[in-house]
PDB file of C-alpha atoms and ligand atoms in Angstrom:
ATOM      1  CA  VAL B   1      93.615 124.032  95.847  1.00 42.00           C
ATOM      2  CA  SER B   2      95.376 127.630  94.235  1.00 44.00           C
ATOM      3  CA  ALA B   3      95.045 130.677  92.249  1.00 49.00           C
ATOM      4  CA  LEU B   4      96.882 128.638  89.498  1.00 67.00           C
ATOM      5  CA  HIS B   5      93.852 126.567  87.923  1.00 76.00           C
ATOM      6  CA  ASP B   6      93.718 123.218  85.720  1.00 85.00           C
ATOM      7  CA  GLU B   7      90.431 122.844  84.806  1.00 85.00           C
ATOM      8  CA  SER B   8      90.383 119.751  84.696  1.00 90.00           C
ATOM      9  CA  LEU B   9      92.601 118.958  87.536  1.00 94.00           C
ATOM     10  CA  ALA B  10      90.215 120.379  90.042  1.00 93.00           C
ATOM     11  CA  PRO B  11      87.053 119.247  89.707  1.00 94.00           C
ATOM     12  CA  ALA B  12      88.608 115.309  89.438  1.00 95.00           C
ATOM     13  CA  LEU B  13      90.314 116.358  92.622  1.00 95.00           C
ATOM     14  CA  ASP B  14      87.257 117.251  93.961  1.00 93.00           C
ATOM     15  CA  ALA B  15      84.885 114.474  93.746  1.00 93.00           C
ATOM     16  CA  MET B  16      87.853 112.475  95.185  1.00 92.00           C
ATOM     17  CA  ALA B  17      87.811 114.745  98.207  1.00 88.00           C
ATOM     18  CA  LEU B  18      87.416 112.004 101.271  1.00 95.00           C
ATOM     19  CA  PRO B  19      86.893 112.780 105.356  1.00 95.00           C
ATOM     20  CA  GLY B  20      90.003 114.087 106.778  1.00 96.00           C
ATOM     21  CA  ILE B  21      92.163 114.379 103.648  1.00 98.00           C
ATOM     22  CA  LEU B  22      93.200 116.895 102.502  1.00 97.00           C
ATOM     23  CA  ILE B  23      94.835 116.885  99.128  1.00 98.00           C
ATOM     24  CA  GLY B  24      95.923 119.861  96.729  1.00 97.00           C
ATOM     25  CA  TYR B  25      97.692 121.514  93.079  1.00 97.00           C
ATOM     26  CA  ARG B  26      99.444 123.724  92.484  1.00 96.00           C
ATOM     27  CA  VAL B  27     100.162 124.512  88.344  1.00 96.00           C
ATOM     28  CA  ILE B  28     103.957 125.171  88.685  1.00 97.00           C
ATOM     29  CA  ALA B  29     105.079 128.856  88.344  1.00 97.00           C
ATOM     30  CA  PRO B  30     107.462 130.388  87.425  1.00 96.00           C
ATOM     31  CA  ASP B  31     108.746 131.497  91.221  1.00 97.00           C
ATOM     32  CA  ASP B  32     107.112 128.884  93.083  1.00 98.00           C
ATOM     33  CA  ALA B  33     111.657 127.243  93.876  1.00 98.00           C
ATOM     34  CA  GLY B  34     111.866 131.045  95.639  1.00 98.00           C
ATOM     35  CA  ALA B  35     108.704 129.114  99.061  1.00 98.00           C
ATOM     36  CA  LEU B  36     111.882 126.490  98.709  1.00 98.00           C
ATOM     37  CA  THR B  37     113.087 127.382 103.267  1.00 98.00           C
ATOM     38  CA  ASP B  38     117.260 126.716 103.173  1.00 98.00           C
ATOM     39  CA  GLU B  39     117.052 123.968 105.344  1.00 98.00           C
ATOM     40  CA  GLU B  40     114.496 122.733 101.929  1.00 98.00           C
ATOM     41  CA  THR B  41     116.459 123.134  99.357  1.00 97.00           C
ATOM     42  CA  SER B  42     120.230 122.116 101.227  1.00 97.00           C
ATOM     43  CA  SER B  43     118.186 119.052 101.246  1.00 97.00           C
ATOM     44  CA  LEU B  44     116.846 117.852  97.811  1.00 97.00           C
ATOM     45  CA  PRO B  45     119.811 116.592  96.162  1.00 94.00           C
ATOM     46  CA  SER B  46     119.366 118.362  93.020  1.00 91.00           C
ATOM     47  CA  ARG B  47     119.954 122.004  92.432  1.00 87.00           C
ATOM     48  CA  LEU B  48     118.549 121.805  88.365  1.00 96.00           C
ATOM     49  CA  PRO B  49     116.090 124.561  88.421  1.00 97.00           C
ATOM     50  CA  ASP B  50     113.289 122.891  87.203  1.00 97.00           C
ATOM     51  CA  ALA B  51     113.492 120.607  90.189  1.00 97.00           C
ATOM     52  CA  LEU B  52     113.551 122.793  92.368  1.00 98.00           C
ATOM     53  CA  ARG B  53     110.730 124.507  91.082  1.00 98.00           C
ATOM     54  CA  ALA B  54     108.654 121.300  91.541  1.00 98.00           C
ATOM     55  CA  SER B  55     109.870 120.729  94.869  1.00 98.00           C
ATOM     56  CA  GLY B  56     108.882 124.108  95.985  1.00 98.00           C
ATOM     57  CA  ALA B  57     105.880 124.350  94.751  1.00 98.00           C
ATOM     58  CA  ALA B  58     104.488 121.305  96.263  1.00 98.00           C
ATOM     59  CA  ARG B  59     105.793 122.162  99.755  1.00 98.00           C
ATOM     60  CA  ILE B  60     103.886 125.410  98.825  1.00 98.00           C
ATOM     61  CA  VAL B  61     100.538 123.563  97.843  1.00 98.00           C
ATOM     62  CA  ALA B  62     101.387 121.401 101.550  1.00 98.00           C
ATOM     63  CA  ARG B  63     101.694 124.687 103.434  1.00 98.00           C
ATOM     64  CA  GLU B  64      98.444 125.152 102.625  1.00 97.00           C
ATOM     65  CA  LEU B  65      96.436 122.365 103.221  1.00 97.00           C
ATOM     66  CA  LEU B  66      98.729 122.052 107.258  1.00 98.00           C
ATOM     67  CA  ALA B  67      97.147 126.118 107.577  1.00 98.00           C
ATOM     68  CA  ARG B  68      93.942 124.146 106.664  1.00 97.00           C
ATOM     69  CA  MET B  69      94.449 121.960 108.925  1.00 96.00           C
ATOM     70  CA  GLY B  70      95.385 124.349 111.788  1.00 97.00           C
ATOM     71  CA  VAL B  71      99.048 122.811 111.761  1.00 96.00           C
ATOM     72  CA  PRO B  72     101.983 126.208 111.807  1.00 93.00           C
ATOM     73  CA  THR B  73     103.886 126.922 109.046  1.00 91.00           C
ATOM     74  CA  THR B  74     107.129 123.835 109.432  1.00 95.00           C
ATOM     75  CA  ALA B  75     109.709 123.491 106.576  1.00 98.00           C
ATOM     76  CA  LEU B  76     108.500 119.878 105.199  1.00 98.00           C
ATOM     77  CA  PRO B  77     113.152 118.489 104.718  1.00 98.00           C
ATOM     78  CA  LYS B  78     113.211 115.840 102.659  1.00 98.00           C
ATOM     79  CA  GLY B  79     114.943 113.314 105.208  1.00 97.00           C
ATOM     80  CA  PRO B  80     117.475 109.869 103.718  1.00 96.00           C
ATOM     81  CA  SER B  81     115.049 107.827 102.570  1.00 96.00           C
ATOM     82  CA  GLY B  82     113.568 110.701 100.114  1.00 97.00           C
ATOM     83  CA  ALA B  83     110.473 111.143 101.716  1.00 98.00           C
ATOM     84  CA  PRO B  84     109.625 115.019 103.946  1.00 98.00           C
ATOM     85  CA  ALA B  85     109.840 114.801 107.291  1.00 98.00           C
ATOM     86  CA  TRP B  86     106.129 115.955 108.008  1.00 98.00           C
ATOM     87  CA  PRO B  87     104.938 117.337 111.644  1.00 97.00           C
ATOM     88  CA  SER B  88     104.734 114.134 114.211  1.00 96.00           C
ATOM     89  CA  ASP B  89     101.397 114.571 114.049  1.00 97.00           C
ATOM     90  CA  VAL B  90     100.842 114.545 110.449  1.00 98.00           C
ATOM     91  CA  VAL B  91     101.291 112.116 107.477  1.00 98.00           C
ATOM     92  CA  GLY B  92     101.192 113.114 103.474  1.00 98.00           C
ATOM     93  CA  SER B  93     102.960 113.168 101.054  1.00 98.00           C
ATOM     94  CA  LEU B  94     104.056 115.392  97.672  1.00 98.00           C
ATOM     95  CA  ALA B  95     104.926 114.638  94.096  1.00 98.00           C
ATOM     96  CA  HIS B  96     104.772 116.186  91.284  1.00 98.00           C
ATOM     97  CA  ASP B  97     105.034 115.772  87.178  1.00 97.00           C
ATOM     98  CA  ASP B  98     106.142 118.608  84.539  1.00 96.00           C
ATOM     99  CA  ARG B  99     103.674 121.364  85.120  1.00 96.00           C
ATOM    100  CA  VAL B 100     101.730 120.299  87.861  1.00 97.00           C
ATOM    101  CA  ALA B 101     102.163 120.020  92.091  1.00 98.00           C
ATOM    102  CA  VAL B 102      99.861 117.751  94.066  1.00 98.00           C
ATOM    103  CA  ALA B 103     100.461 117.464  97.788  1.00 98.00           C
ATOM    104  CA  THR B 104      97.965 115.218 100.176  1.00 98.00           C
ATOM    105  CA  VAL B 105      98.367 115.825 104.403  1.00 98.00           C
ATOM    106  CA  ALA B 106      96.228 113.566 106.771  1.00 98.00           C
ATOM    107  CA  ARG B 107      96.431 114.573 110.760  1.00 98.00           C
ATOM    108  CA  ARG B 108      97.700 110.512 111.864  1.00 97.00           C
ATOM    109  CA  THR B 109      95.559 109.732 113.586  1.00 97.00           C
ATOM    110  CA  THR B 110      93.203 109.727 111.204  1.00 96.00           C
ATOM    111  CA  MET B 111      95.152 108.407 108.793  1.00 97.00           C
ATOM    112  CA  ALA B 112      98.352 105.696 108.998  1.00 97.00           C
ATOM    113  CA  THR B 113      99.232 107.209 106.402  1.00 98.00           C
ATOM    114  CA  LEU B 114      99.349 108.886 102.908  1.00 98.00           C
ATOM    115  CA  GLY B 115     100.947 108.438  99.625  1.00 98.00           C
ATOM    116  CA  ILE B 116     100.468 110.071  95.856  1.00 98.00           C
ATOM    117  CA  ASP B 117     101.453 110.691  92.106  1.00 98.00           C
ATOM    118  CA  VAL B 118     100.597 112.930  89.381  1.00 98.00           C
ATOM    119  CA  GLU B 119     101.524 111.917  85.771  1.00 96.00           C
ATOM    120  CA  PRO B 120     100.859 113.537  82.827  1.00 94.00           C
ATOM    121  CA  ALA B 121      97.176 111.274  81.198  1.00 92.00           C
ATOM    122  CA  GLY B 122      98.554 109.659  77.651  1.00 88.00           C
ATOM    123  CA  PRO B 123      99.584 106.378  76.903  1.00 85.00           C
ATOM    124  CA  LEU B 124     102.337 104.310  78.508  1.00 87.00           C
ATOM    125  CA  PRO B 125     105.310 103.665  76.923  1.00 88.00           C
ATOM    126  CA  ASP B 126     104.637  99.855  75.983  1.00 85.00           C
ATOM    127  CA  ASP B 127     108.818  98.895  77.607  1.00 90.00           C
ATOM    128  CA  LEU B 128     107.371 101.490  80.542  1.00 91.00           C
ATOM    129  CA  LEU B 129     104.706  98.778  80.864  1.00 89.00           C
ATOM    130  CA  ASP B 130     105.905  95.674  80.300  1.00 88.00           C
ATOM    131  CA  MET B 131     107.961  96.855  83.083  1.00 94.00           C
ATOM    132  CA  VAL B 132     105.301  98.095  85.796  1.00 95.00           C
ATOM    133  CA  ALA B 133     102.483  95.583  85.202  1.00 94.00           C
ATOM    134  CA  THR B 134     102.842  92.370  86.941  1.00 95.00           C
ATOM    135  CA  ALA B 135     101.417  89.396  84.524  1.00 91.00           C
ATOM    136  CA  ARG B 136      98.046  89.084  85.978  1.00 90.00           C
ATOM    137  CA  GLU B 137      98.144  93.423  85.480  1.00 91.00           C
ATOM    138  CA  ARG B 138      98.652  92.548  81.960  1.00 87.00           C
ATOM    139  CA  LEU B 139      95.583  90.446  81.314  1.00 82.00           C
ATOM    140  CA  VAL B 140      93.444  93.089  82.644  1.00 76.00           C
ATOM    141  CA  LEU B 141      94.658  95.794  80.405  1.00 77.00           C
ATOM    142  CA  HIS B 142      95.326  94.282  77.129  1.00 69.00           C
ATOM    143  CA  ARG B 143      97.644  97.727  77.084  1.00 58.00           C
ATOM    144  CA  GLN B 144      94.286 100.284  76.873  1.00 70.00           C
ATOM    145  CA  PRO B 145      96.840 102.907  77.231  1.00 62.00           C
ATOM    146  CA  ALA B 146      95.392 105.448  79.873  1.00 75.00           C
ATOM    147  CA  VAL B 147      95.184 102.718  83.126  1.00 88.00           C
ATOM    148  CA  GLY B 148      99.119 101.561  81.759  1.00 91.00           C
ATOM    149  CA  ARG B 149      99.052 105.822  83.206  1.00 93.00           C
ATOM    150  CA  LEU B 150      97.024 104.905  86.134  1.00 94.00           C
ATOM    151  CA  LEU B 151      98.966 102.184  87.003  1.00 95.00           C
ATOM    152  CA  PHE B 152     102.037 103.066  87.431  1.00 97.00           C
ATOM    153  CA  ALA B 153     100.798 105.812  88.915  1.00 98.00           C
ATOM    154  CA  ALA B 154      99.035 104.104  92.001  1.00 98.00           C
ATOM    155  CA  LYS B 155     102.291 102.214  91.541  1.00 98.00           C
ATOM    156  CA  GLU B 156     104.080 105.273  92.795  1.00 98.00           C
ATOM    157  CA  ALA B 157     101.756 106.419  95.585  1.00 98.00           C
ATOM    158  CA  VAL B 158     101.687 103.279  97.081  1.00 99.00           C
ATOM    159  CA  TYR B 159     105.545 103.172  97.135  1.00 98.00           C
ATOM    160  CA  LYS B 160     105.347 106.499  98.614  1.00 98.00           C
ATOM    161  CA  ALA B 161     102.760 105.634 101.488  1.00 98.00           C
ATOM    162  CA  ILE B 162     104.067 101.938 102.046  1.00 98.00           C
ATOM    163  CA  ASN B 163     108.184 103.137 102.447  1.00 98.00           C
ATOM    164  CA  PRO B 164     107.963 105.331 105.674  1.00 98.00           C
ATOM    165  CA  LEU B 165     105.579 102.987 106.632  1.00 98.00           C
ATOM    166  CA  ASP B 166     107.871  99.987 107.251  1.00 98.00           C
ATOM    167  CA  GLY B 167     111.458 100.846 105.653  1.00 97.00           C
ATOM    168  CA  ILE B 168     111.462  98.833 102.792  1.00 98.00           C
ATOM    169  CA  PHE B 169     111.804  98.743  99.057  1.00 98.00           C
ATOM    170  CA  LEU B 170     109.321  97.990  96.442  1.00 98.00           C
ATOM    171  CA  GLU B 171     109.650  97.473  93.158  1.00 98.00           C
ATOM    172  CA  PHE B 172     106.645  97.612  90.717  1.00 98.00           C
ATOM    173  CA  HIS B 173     105.684  93.788  90.695  1.00 97.00           C
ATOM    174  CA  ASP B 174     106.454  93.717  94.962  1.00 98.00           C
ATOM    175  CA  ILE B 175     103.054  95.874  94.275  1.00 98.00           C
ATOM    176  CA  GLU B 176      99.641  94.352  92.757  1.00 98.00           C
ATOM    177  CA  VAL B 177      96.851  96.483  92.088  1.00 97.00           C
ATOM    178  CA  ASP B 178      93.545  96.468  90.741  1.00 94.00           C
ATOM    179  CA  LEU B 179      91.572  99.083  90.009  1.00 92.00           C
ATOM    180  CA  ALA B 180      88.150  98.071  89.084  1.00 90.00           C
ATOM    181  CA  GLY B 181      88.305  97.405  92.418  1.00 94.00           C
ATOM    182  CA  SER B 182      89.961 100.743  94.115  1.00 97.00           C
ATOM    183  CA  ARG B 183      93.281  98.275  95.545  1.00 98.00           C
ATOM    184  CA  ALA B 184      96.282  97.280  96.160  1.00 98.00           C
ATOM    185  CA  THR B 185      98.316  94.894  97.708  1.00 98.00           C
ATOM    186  CA  THR B 186     102.109  95.221  98.736  1.00 98.00           C
ATOM    187  CA  ARG B 187     105.131  92.030  98.576  1.00 98.00           C
ATOM    188  CA  ASN B 188     105.071  92.755 102.776  1.00 98.00           C
ATOM    189  CA  GLY B 189     101.067  92.215 102.853  1.00 98.00           C
ATOM    190  CA  ARG B 190      99.815  95.353 103.039  1.00 98.00           C
ATOM    191  CA  THR B 191      96.582  95.980 101.880  1.00 98.00           C
ATOM    192  CA  LEU B 192      95.696  99.948 100.511  1.00 98.00           C
ATOM    193  CA  ILE B 193      92.859 101.889  99.397  1.00 98.00           C
ATOM    194  CA  LEU B 194      93.862 103.859  95.770  1.00 98.00           C
ATOM    195  CA  ASN B 195      91.330 106.858  95.011  1.00 98.00           C
ATOM    196  CA  VAL B 196      91.475 108.431  91.182  1.00 96.00           C
ATOM    197  CA  ALA B 197      91.264 111.454  90.013  1.00 96.00           C
ATOM    198  CA  ASN B 198      92.065 111.144  85.671  1.00 92.00           C
ATOM    199  CA  ALA B 199      92.253 114.139  83.676  1.00 92.00           C
ATOM    200  CA  ALA B 200      94.738 115.731  82.135  1.00 92.00           C
ATOM    201  CA  HIS B 201      96.933 114.648  84.478  1.00 95.00           C
ATOM    202  CA  VAL B 202      96.082 111.798  86.813  1.00 95.00           C
ATOM    203  CA  VAL B 203      96.269 111.742  90.443  1.00 97.00           C
ATOM    204  CA  VAL B 204      96.959 108.747  92.511  1.00 98.00           C
ATOM    205  CA  LEU B 205      96.037 108.410  96.597  1.00 98.00           C
ATOM    206  CA  ALA B 206      96.924 105.531  98.938  1.00 98.00           C
ATOM    207  CA  ARG B 207      96.253 104.438 102.276  1.00 98.00           C
ATOM    208  CA  LEU B 208      96.172 101.284 104.092  1.00 98.00           C
ATOM    209  CA  ALA B 209      92.869  99.847 103.810  1.00 97.00           C
TER     210      ALA B 209
HETATM  211  C1  LIG T   1     109.811 107.607  95.697  1.00 81.16           C
HETATM  212  C2  LIG T   1     109.423 107.986  94.098  1.00 81.16           C
HETATM  213  C3  LIG T   1     108.325 106.907  93.625  1.00 81.16           C
HETATM  214  C4  LIG T   1     109.204 109.815  93.883  1.00 81.16           C
HETATM  215  O1  LIG T   1     108.891 109.286  91.833  1.00 81.16           O
HETATM  216  P1  LIG T   1     109.947 109.740  90.887  1.00 81.16           P
HETATM  217  O2  LIG T   1     109.127 109.714  90.253  1.00 81.16           O
HETATM  218  O3  LIG T   1     111.007 110.091  91.217  1.00 81.16           O
HETATM  219  O4  LIG T   1     109.222 111.448  91.840  1.00 81.16           O
HETATM  220  P2  LIG T   1     107.331 112.551  91.654  1.00 81.16           P
HETATM  221  O5  LIG T   1     107.021 113.258  91.621  1.00 81.16           O
HETATM  222  O6  LIG T   1     106.890 111.482  91.716  1.00 81.16           O
HETATM  223  O7  LIG T   1     108.031 112.149  93.780  1.00 81.16           O
HETATM  224  C5  LIG T   1     108.657 113.103  94.584  1.00 81.16           C
HETATM  225  C6  LIG T   1     108.247 112.749  95.637  1.00 81.16           C
HETATM  226  O8  LIG T   1     108.117 112.102  96.340  1.00 81.16           O
HETATM  227  C7  LIG T   1     108.371 112.152  97.156  1.00 81.16           C
HETATM  228  N1  LIG T   1     109.738 111.290  98.158  1.00 81.16           N
HETATM  229  C8  LIG T   1     111.105 110.019  97.169  1.00 81.16           C
HETATM  230  N2  LIG T   1     111.082 109.178  98.537  1.00 81.16           N
HETATM  231  C9  LIG T   1     109.592 109.334  98.909  1.00 81.16           C
HETATM  232  C10 LIG T   1     109.656 107.089  99.802  1.00 81.16           C
HETATM  233  N3  LIG T   1     111.221 107.707 100.141  1.00 81.16           N
HETATM  234  N4  LIG T   1     108.596 107.444 100.573  1.00 81.16           N
HETATM  235  C11 LIG T   1     108.270 109.064 100.537  1.00 81.16           C
HETATM  236  N5  LIG T   1     107.590 109.669  99.753  1.00 81.16           N
HETATM  237  C12 LIG T   1     109.062 110.273  98.690  1.00 81.16           C
HETATM  238  C13 LIG T   1     109.111 113.124  97.572  1.00 81.16           C
HETATM  239  O9  LIG T   1     108.721 114.465  98.676  1.00 81.16           O
HETATM  240  C14 LIG T   1     109.260 113.764  96.304  1.00 81.16           C
HETATM  241  O10 LIG T   1     109.882 114.504  96.390  1.00 81.16           O
HETATM  242  P3  LIG T   1     110.073 116.035  96.866  1.00 81.16           P
HETATM  243  O11 LIG T   1     111.135 115.989  95.834  1.00 81.16           O
HETATM  244  O12 LIG T   1     109.966 117.348  96.048  1.00 81.16           O
HETATM  245  O13 LIG T   1     110.727 115.923  98.310  1.00 81.16           O
HETATM  246  C15 LIG T   1     111.632 107.567  93.349  1.00 81.16           C
HETATM  247  O14 LIG T   1     111.800 108.502  93.497  1.00 81.16           O
HETATM  248  C16 LIG T   1     111.651 106.150  93.995  1.00 81.16           C
HETATM  249  O15 LIG T   1     111.950 106.501  95.679  1.00 81.16           O
HETATM  250  N6  LIG T   1     111.347 105.059  93.645  1.00 81.16           N
HETATM  251  C17 LIG T   1     112.310 103.650  94.588  1.00 81.16           C
HETATM  252  C18 LIG T   1     111.296 103.054  94.104  1.00 81.16           C
HETATM  253  C19 LIG T   1     110.451 102.772  93.328  1.00 81.16           C
HETATM  254  O16 LIG T   1     110.337 103.141  92.361  1.00 81.16           O
HETATM  255  N7  LIG T   1     109.540 101.877  92.730  1.00 81.16           N
HETATM  256  C20 LIG T   1     109.350 100.609  92.007  1.00 81.16           C
HETATM  257  C21 LIG T   1     107.765 101.756  92.431  1.00 81.16           C
HETATM  258  S1  LIG T   1     106.751 100.897  93.375  1.00 81.16           S
END
């Protein structure tokens, strides 16, 4: 957890602690683009200051977590799929919203893949909910705004875990989320476990069941 503190998110992430999986966050700071290596900067498609700051913040968090695992400091450039290139014995995932960046890492011997997403808490607009939720999910949702946001974050986290592992593209409706059961299933037959931190920002971690 970084020095830039979010009082609601820190305890929510602590409560999500899982053996062998490190999760951290950082409130994005004005100078965070400065943390990007030249290799990382040239790998990122956007030159917009806000995007660079967010990507820098996420990599600050990831490098802190890797250091805690005893992994030497390394660049984490974006690969062709959009996913960051992790050291060969590590799996991980990054995400950012407008204010906060998060990262998760684990040894590849502990986890085959990880996905994470962060979103500002708050209702998901109705048109987005229609795009994200399957018919079955909508039955459970009853259009509860807070749940819509969780559903969205869960699907993004699942995509980030499955795309690097299986090399497939997933649409929102290719992922079926059971929030009550903390599970998601994908079109290609993967089942994932979901862990949720529900605070001023919503964080969902996805890992293989
Ligand atoms: C991957 C994706 C979901 C990220 O969502 P986003 O809202 O743009 O951004 P987030 O802040 O949540 O995450 C960004 C991080 O995701 C990671 N990421 C990007 N593409 C990735 C991929 N294919 N696999 C794993 N991680 C990926 C990167 O680390 C990125 O951070 P960086 O730009 O600093 O390197 C999105 O960019 C994408 O590729 N979507 C296509 C698939 C999709 O949307 N399907 C429907 C939802 S399942």
